[in-house]
Amino acid sequence: MPLFLQVFQEDSIMSGYRHPRSSATDCVLSLFQMTNETLNIWTHFLPTWYFLWKLLSVVLLYSAWRDSYTWPLLIYLISICLYPLASTCAHTFSSMSARARHIGFFWDYGALSFYSLGSAVAYSHYAFPDRWIDSPFHRYFLPIAMGNSILCTGLACSSRLGLPFLHYDHDSTKRFPESPRPRFSNALRMLAFAYPYLFDSIPLFYRVFLCTGEGCTNSSTNVLHVYHIGLAFLTGFLFATHLPERLAAVRIHQLFHVCAILGSHTQMQALEEDMRMRRPWLLEKFPPVTFSSSVGPALLCLLISVSIICLFSLPLLWAPAGPGSGAPRTRRATPREASLENTERSSQAPKSSL
């Protein structure tokens, strides 16, 4: 099997692959066929528009341009519009080339890291338990979350190919395959996404599971937070175990995408309810929301994450436009590899529209 084709393989997915050198038009047309990416794409593309509608509704309903109290919620809503959109683009165009696949998922990881920061901004202003408001942990919560978001982008991007110019560059003959240590790569990626979530959720864990007595913010919103936490852990479990695709040879995979979207929707409901129900108390006890406590940190982290993504993408953009390199392997191909080999052989004939 040609070395550059290995990057298109998915764990336990035996069929349903698209042509590894599809055009942009082919990729778009494949949305209407059952491929190994169909479920991934549509389960993020449709929610993107729903979240965008929700964002515009909040802006108009609360006159957000005049009410700084709503800014943390707007940042969060922007983040949950960006991460499914970035995922949609990454999965849609991932079969254009190995280079496009890597760069697309770099942006996907950056959007997820921004989502973790958007959650932290909203939690800091709306979801902290009453007795933790203006505590030392509360004051340092957002700066630490900013560092976590930046770290998340770097770790996730490095999990694919390593460090730019150190582990791969435009002269490297093995830059296109995934990491030679896939288990370590997956573990690093899991850590990159799990750690920011766990840190951001510390106030919620304490509020809904540990806090008792006065100052614990006991409200109906806690039930929504519990649902969100359950869906988040289910998402992590499915991502780590590659279920259900490991149980059978299937064409679709990563059902954790569905759980992730459901969790984000529940999280959005909980944060909006917290914002509305706790507004009088928070405005009295907590300093007003300012640019430096909401929009500023989000813009700074977004700028740094974009810079990190560009740094990781630069060696690939400098690389020659060839299909990849490396000698074919002599071992017997697995069914999944055979599927990719067949698509490679078909490149000798005129390509048909997907």
Coordinates of C-alpha atoms in Angstrom, one line a residue:
M1 CA 0.0 0.0 0.0
P2 CA 1.4 3.4 -0.9
L3 CA 2.6 5.2 2.2
F4 CA 0.7 8.4 1.6
L5 CA -2.6 6.5 1.6
Q6 CA -2.2 5.4 5.2
V7 CA -3.3 8.9 6.4
F8 CA -6.8 8.3 5.0
Q9 CA -7.4 5.2 7.1
E10 CA -9.8 5.2 10.0
D11 CA -9.6 2.8 12.9
S12 CA -12.0 -0.2 12.3
I13 CA -13.6 1.4 9.2
M14 CA -13.3 -1.2 6.4
S15 CA -15.2 0.5 3.5
G16 CA -16.9 3.7 2.4
Y17 CA -13.8 5.6 1.6
R18 CA -13.8 8.4 -1.0
H19 CA -11.1 8.8 -3.7
P20 CA -7.9 10.0 -1.9
R21 CA -7.4 12.7 -4.6
S22 CA -10.9 14.0 -4.9
S23 CA -11.6 17.5 -6.2
A24 CA -13.5 20.1 -4.1
T25 CA -16.6 19.4 -6.2
D26 CA -16.3 15.7 -5.7
C27 CA -16.0 16.3 -1.9
V28 CA -19.2 18.4 -1.9
L29 CA -21.1 15.9 -4.0
S30 CA -20.1 13.1 -1.7
L31 CA -22.3 14.7 1.0
F32 CA -25.2 13.1 -0.7
Q33 CA -23.8 9.6 -0.7
M34 CA -23.3 7.2 2.1
T35 CA -19.5 7.3 2.8
N36 CA -17.5 6.9 5.9
E37 CA -17.7 10.6 6.5
T38 CA -21.4 11.2 5.8
L39 CA -22.6 11.0 9.4
N40 CA -19.7 13.1 10.6
I41 CA -20.4 15.9 8.2
W42 CA -24.2 16.2 8.5
T43 CA -24.3 15.9 12.3
H44 CA -22.1 19.0 12.4
F45 CA -23.3 20.9 9.4
L46 CA -27.0 21.1 10.4
P47 CA -26.3 22.1 14.0
T48 CA -24.0 24.9 12.8
W49 CA -27.0 26.7 11.3
Y50 CA -29.1 26.1 14.4
F51 CA -26.4 27.5 16.7
L52 CA -26.0 30.5 14.3
W53 CA -29.7 31.2 14.5
K54 CA -29.5 31.0 18.3
L55 CA -26.6 33.5 18.3
L56 CA -28.6 36.0 16.2
S57 CA -31.7 35.5 18.4
V58 CA -29.7 36.3 21.5
V59 CA -28.2 39.3 20.0
L60 CA -31.6 40.7 19.0
L61 CA -33.5 39.5 22.1
Y62 CA -31.1 41.0 24.6
S63 CA -29.8 44.0 22.5
A64 CA -26.4 42.6 23.1
W65 CA -24.6 45.6 21.6
R66 CA -25.9 47.7 24.6
D67 CA -25.7 45.0 27.3
S68 CA -22.2 43.8 28.3
Y69 CA -23.7 41.3 30.7
T70 CA -24.6 39.1 27.6
W71 CA -21.1 39.2 26.1
P72 CA -19.9 36.0 27.7
L73 CA -22.9 34.1 26.3
L74 CA -22.2 35.6 22.9
I75 CA -18.6 34.4 23.0
Y76 CA -19.8 31.0 24.0
L77 CA -22.3 30.9 21.2
I78 CA -19.7 32.0 18.6
S79 CA -17.5 29.1 19.8
I80 CA -20.2 26.5 19.3
C81 CA -20.9 27.9 15.8
L82 CA -17.2 27.7 14.9
Y83 CA -16.3 24.2 16.1
P84 CA -19.0 22.3 14.2
L85 CA -18.4 24.4 11.1
A86 CA -14.6 23.7 11.3
S87 CA -15.3 20.0 11.7
T88 CA -17.7 20.0 8.8
C89 CA -15.1 21.6 6.5
A90 CA -12.3 19.3 7.8
H91 CA -14.3 16.1 7.2
T92 CA -15.8 17.3 3.9
F93 CA -12.5 18.2 2.2
S94 CA -10.2 15.6 4.0
S95 CA -10.1 13.4 0.9
M96 CA -8.6 16.1 -1.4
S97 CA -5.1 15.2 -0.4
A98 CA -3.1 14.2 2.7
R99 CA -1.9 17.7 3.0
A100 CA -5.4 19.2 3.0
R101 CA -6.5 16.6 5.5
H102 CA -3.8 17.5 8.0
I103 CA -4.4 21.3 7.6
G104 CA -8.2 20.9 7.8
F105 CA -7.9 19.0 11.1
F106 CA -5.5 21.6 12.5
W107 CA -8.3 24.1 12.1
D108 CA -10.7 21.7 13.6
Y109 CA -8.6 21.3 16.7
G110 CA -8.2 25.1 17.0
A111 CA -11.9 25.6 16.9
L112 CA -12.3 23.0 19.6
S113 CA -9.8 24.7 21.8
F114 CA -11.7 28.0 21.3
Y115 CA -14.8 26.2 22.3
S116 CA -13.2 25.3 25.6
L117 CA -12.3 28.9 26.2
G118 CA -15.8 30.1 25.2
S119 CA -17.2 27.6 27.8
A120 CA -14.8 29.0 30.4
V121 CA -15.8 32.6 29.8
A122 CA -19.5 31.7 30.2
Y123 CA -18.9 29.6 33.3
S124 CA -16.8 32.3 34.9
H125 CA -19.6 34.9 34.6
Y126 CA -22.8 32.7 35.0
A127 CA -22.2 29.3 36.4
F128 CA -19.8 29.6 39.4
P129 CA -21.5 28.6 42.7
D130 CA -22.5 31.5 44.9
R131 CA -19.9 30.9 47.5
W132 CA -17.0 30.8 45.0
I133 CA -17.9 34.2 43.4
D134 CA -14.9 36.5 43.6
S135 CA -12.7 33.9 45.3
P136 CA -9.0 33.5 44.4
F137 CA -9.9 30.5 42.2
H138 CA -12.5 32.6 40.5
R139 CA -10.1 35.4 39.8
Y140 CA -7.5 33.1 38.3
F141 CA -9.9 30.8 36.5
L142 CA -10.1 32.6 33.2
P143 CA -6.3 33.3 32.8
I144 CA -5.7 29.6 33.4
A145 CA -8.4 28.6 31.0
M146 CA -6.7 30.9 28.4
G147 CA -3.4 29.0 28.8
N148 CA -5.3 25.7 28.6
S149 CA -6.9 26.7 25.3
I150 CA -3.6 27.6 23.8
L151 CA -2.0 24.4 25.1
C152 CA -4.9 22.4 23.7
T153 CA -4.3 23.8 20.2
G154 CA -0.5 23.0 20.3
L155 CA -0.9 19.5 21.7
A156 CA -3.7 18.5 19.4
C157 CA -1.9 19.7 16.3
S158 CA 1.4 18.1 17.3
S159 CA -0.5 14.8 17.8
R160 CA -0.8 14.4 14.0
L161 CA 2.7 14.9 12.7
G162 CA 4.8 16.1 15.6
L163 CA 6.4 19.5 15.8
P164 CA 6.8 21.6 12.7
F165 CA 10.3 21.8 11.2
L166 CA 11.6 19.4 13.9
H167 CA 9.6 16.3 13.2
Y168 CA 8.4 17.1 9.7
D169 CA 9.2 19.7 7.0
H170 CA 9.1 20.2 3.3
D171 CA 12.1 18.0 2.8
S172 CA 10.8 15.1 4.9
T173 CA 9.9 12.0 2.9
K174 CA 7.6 10.8 5.7
R175 CA 5.6 13.9 6.5
F176 CA 2.2 12.7 5.2
P177 CA 1.4 9.6 7.2
E178 CA 0.0 10.0 10.7
S179 CA 2.3 9.7 13.7
P180 CA 4.3 6.4 13.7
R181 CA 3.0 5.9 17.2
P182 CA -0.8 6.0 16.8
R183 CA -1.6 5.0 20.3
F184 CA 0.5 7.8 21.7
S185 CA -0.9 10.2 19.2
N186 CA -4.5 9.3 20.1
A187 CA -3.7 9.6 23.8
L188 CA -2.1 13.0 23.3
R189 CA -5.1 14.2 21.4
M190 CA -7.4 12.9 24.1
L191 CA -5.4 14.7 26.7
A192 CA -5.5 17.9 24.7
F193 CA -9.3 18.0 24.7
A194 CA -10.1 16.3 28.1
Y195 CA -7.8 18.5 30.3
P196 CA -9.4 21.8 29.3
Y197 CA -12.9 20.4 29.7
L198 CA -12.1 18.9 33.2
F199 CA -10.6 22.2 34.4
D200 CA -13.5 24.3 33.0
S201 CA -16.0 22.0 34.7
I202 CA -14.5 22.2 38.2
P203 CA -17.1 24.9 39.3
L204 CA -19.9 22.7 37.9
F205 CA -18.6 19.5 39.5
Y206 CA -18.5 21.3 42.9
R207 CA -21.8 23.0 42.3
V208 CA -23.9 20.0 41.3
F209 CA -22.2 17.1 43.1
L210 CA -20.3 18.3 46.2
C211 CA -21.7 21.6 47.4
T212 CA -24.3 21.5 50.3
G213 CA -26.0 24.1 52.4
E214 CA -26.1 27.8 51.7
G215 CA -24.4 29.4 48.8
C216 CA -24.6 26.4 46.5
T217 CA -26.8 27.8 43.7
N218 CA -29.5 25.2 44.0
S219 CA -31.7 25.7 41.0
S220 CA -33.5 23.8 38.2
T221 CA -30.5 24.6 35.9
N222 CA -28.4 22.1 37.8
V223 CA -30.3 19.3 36.2
L224 CA -29.3 20.6 32.7
H225 CA -25.7 20.8 33.9
V226 CA -25.9 17.2 35.0
Y227 CA -27.2 16.1 31.6
H228 CA -24.5 18.0 29.9
I229 CA -21.8 16.4 32.1
G230 CA -23.1 13.0 31.3
L231 CA -23.1 13.6 27.6
A232 CA -19.6 15.0 27.8
F233 CA -18.3 11.9 29.5
L234 CA -20.2 9.7 27.0
T235 CA -18.6 11.6 24.2
G236 CA -15.1 11.1 25.6
F237 CA -15.8 7.4 26.1
L238 CA -16.9 6.9 22.5
F239 CA -13.9 8.9 21.2
A240 CA -11.4 6.9 23.3
T241 CA -12.9 3.4 22.6
H242 CA -13.9 3.9 18.9
L243 CA -17.3 2.4 19.6
P244 CA -19.4 1.2 17.9
E245 CA -17.2 0.9 14.8
R246 CA -14.8 -1.5 16.6
L247 CA -17.6 -4.0 17.1
A248 CA -18.3 -4.5 13.3
A249 CA -17.0 -3.5 9.9
V250 CA -19.2 -0.4 9.3
R251 CA -19.1 2.4 6.8
I252 CA -20.0 5.2 9.3
H253 CA -18.1 6.1 12.4
Q254 CA -17.5 8.5 15.2
L255 CA -21.0 8.6 16.7
F256 CA -19.3 10.7 19.5
H257 CA -20.0 13.6 17.1
V258 CA -23.8 13.2 17.8
C259 CA -23.2 13.1 21.6
A260 CA -20.9 16.1 21.4
I261 CA -23.6 18.2 19.6
L262 CA -26.3 17.1 22.0
G263 CA -24.0 18.0 24.9
S264 CA -23.3 21.4 23.5
H265 CA -27.0 22.0 23.0
T266 CA -27.8 21.1 26.7
Q267 CA -24.8 23.2 27.8
M268 CA -26.2 26.2 25.9
Q269 CA -29.6 25.8 27.5
A270 CA -28.1 25.6 31.0
L271 CA -25.9 28.7 30.5
E272 CA -28.7 30.8 29.0
E273 CA -30.9 29.8 31.9
D274 CA -28.2 30.6 34.5
M275 CA -27.6 34.0 32.8
R276 CA -31.3 34.9 32.9
M277 CA -32.2 33.5 36.4
R278 CA -29.0 34.7 38.2
R279 CA -28.8 38.1 36.6
P280 CA -30.0 40.3 39.5
W281 CA -27.8 38.5 42.1
L282 CA -24.7 38.5 39.8
L283 CA -25.0 42.1 38.9
E284 CA -25.2 43.0 42.6
K285 CA -22.4 40.7 43.9
F286 CA -20.0 40.5 40.9
P287 CA -18.2 43.4 39.0
P288 CA -19.8 44.3 35.7
V289 CA -18.7 42.4 32.6
T290 CA -16.0 44.3 30.7
F291 CA -14.1 43.9 27.5
S292 CA -11.0 42.7 29.4
S293 CA -12.9 40.0 31.2
S294 CA -14.8 38.6 28.2
V295 CA -14.1 39.7 24.6
G296 CA -10.4 40.6 25.1
P297 CA -9.3 37.1 26.3
A298 CA -11.3 35.4 23.6
L299 CA -9.7 37.5 20.8
L300 CA -6.2 37.1 22.3
C301 CA -6.6 33.3 22.4
L302 CA -8.1 33.2 19.0
L303 CA -5.2 35.1 17.6
I304 CA -2.6 32.9 19.3
S305 CA -4.4 29.7 18.2
V306 CA -4.5 30.9 14.6
S307 CA -0.8 31.6 14.7
I308 CA -0.1 28.1 16.1
I309 CA -2.2 26.5 13.3
C310 CA -0.3 28.6 10.7
L311 CA 3.0 27.4 12.2
F312 CA 2.0 23.8 12.0
S313 CA 0.6 24.2 8.4
L314 CA 3.6 26.1 7.0
P315 CA 5.8 23.0 6.4
L316 CA 2.9 21.4 4.5
L317 CA 2.2 24.4 2.4
W318 CA 5.9 24.5 1.4
A319 CA 5.9 20.9 0.5
P320 CA 5.8 19.7 -3.2
A321 CA 2.4 19.0 -4.6
G322 CA 3.0 15.4 -5.3
P323 CA 0.9 12.6 -3.9
G324 CA 3.4 11.7 -1.2
S325 CA 6.3 9.4 -1.0
G326 CA 7.5 6.1 0.4
A327 CA 7.8 2.6 -1.1
P328 CA 4.9 0.2 -1.1
R329 CA 4.8 -2.2 1.7
T330 CA 5.1 -5.9 1.0
R331 CA 2.8 -7.2 3.7
R332 CA -0.7 -8.4 2.8
A333 CA -3.2 -5.6 2.7
T334 CA -6.1 -5.6 5.2
P335 CA -9.7 -5.1 3.9
R336 CA -9.6 -1.5 4.8
E337 CA -6.2 -1.0 3.0
A338 CA -7.5 -2.9 0.0
S339 CA -10.4 -0.5 -0.3
L340 CA -8.0 2.4 -0.4
E341 CA -5.7 0.5 -2.8
N342 CA -8.7 0.1 -5.2
T343 CA -9.4 3.8 -5.2
E344 CA -5.7 4.4 -5.9
R345 CA -5.7 2.0 -8.9
S346 CA -8.8 3.7 -10.2
S347 CA -6.8 7.0 -10.5
Q348 CA -5.3 5.5 -13.7
A349 CA -8.7 5.7 -15.3
P350 CA -10.8 8.9 -15.7
K351 CA -12.3 9.8 -12.4
S352 CA -16.1 9.6 -12.1
S353 CA -18.1 12.1 -10.1
L354 CA -18.8 11.0 -6.6

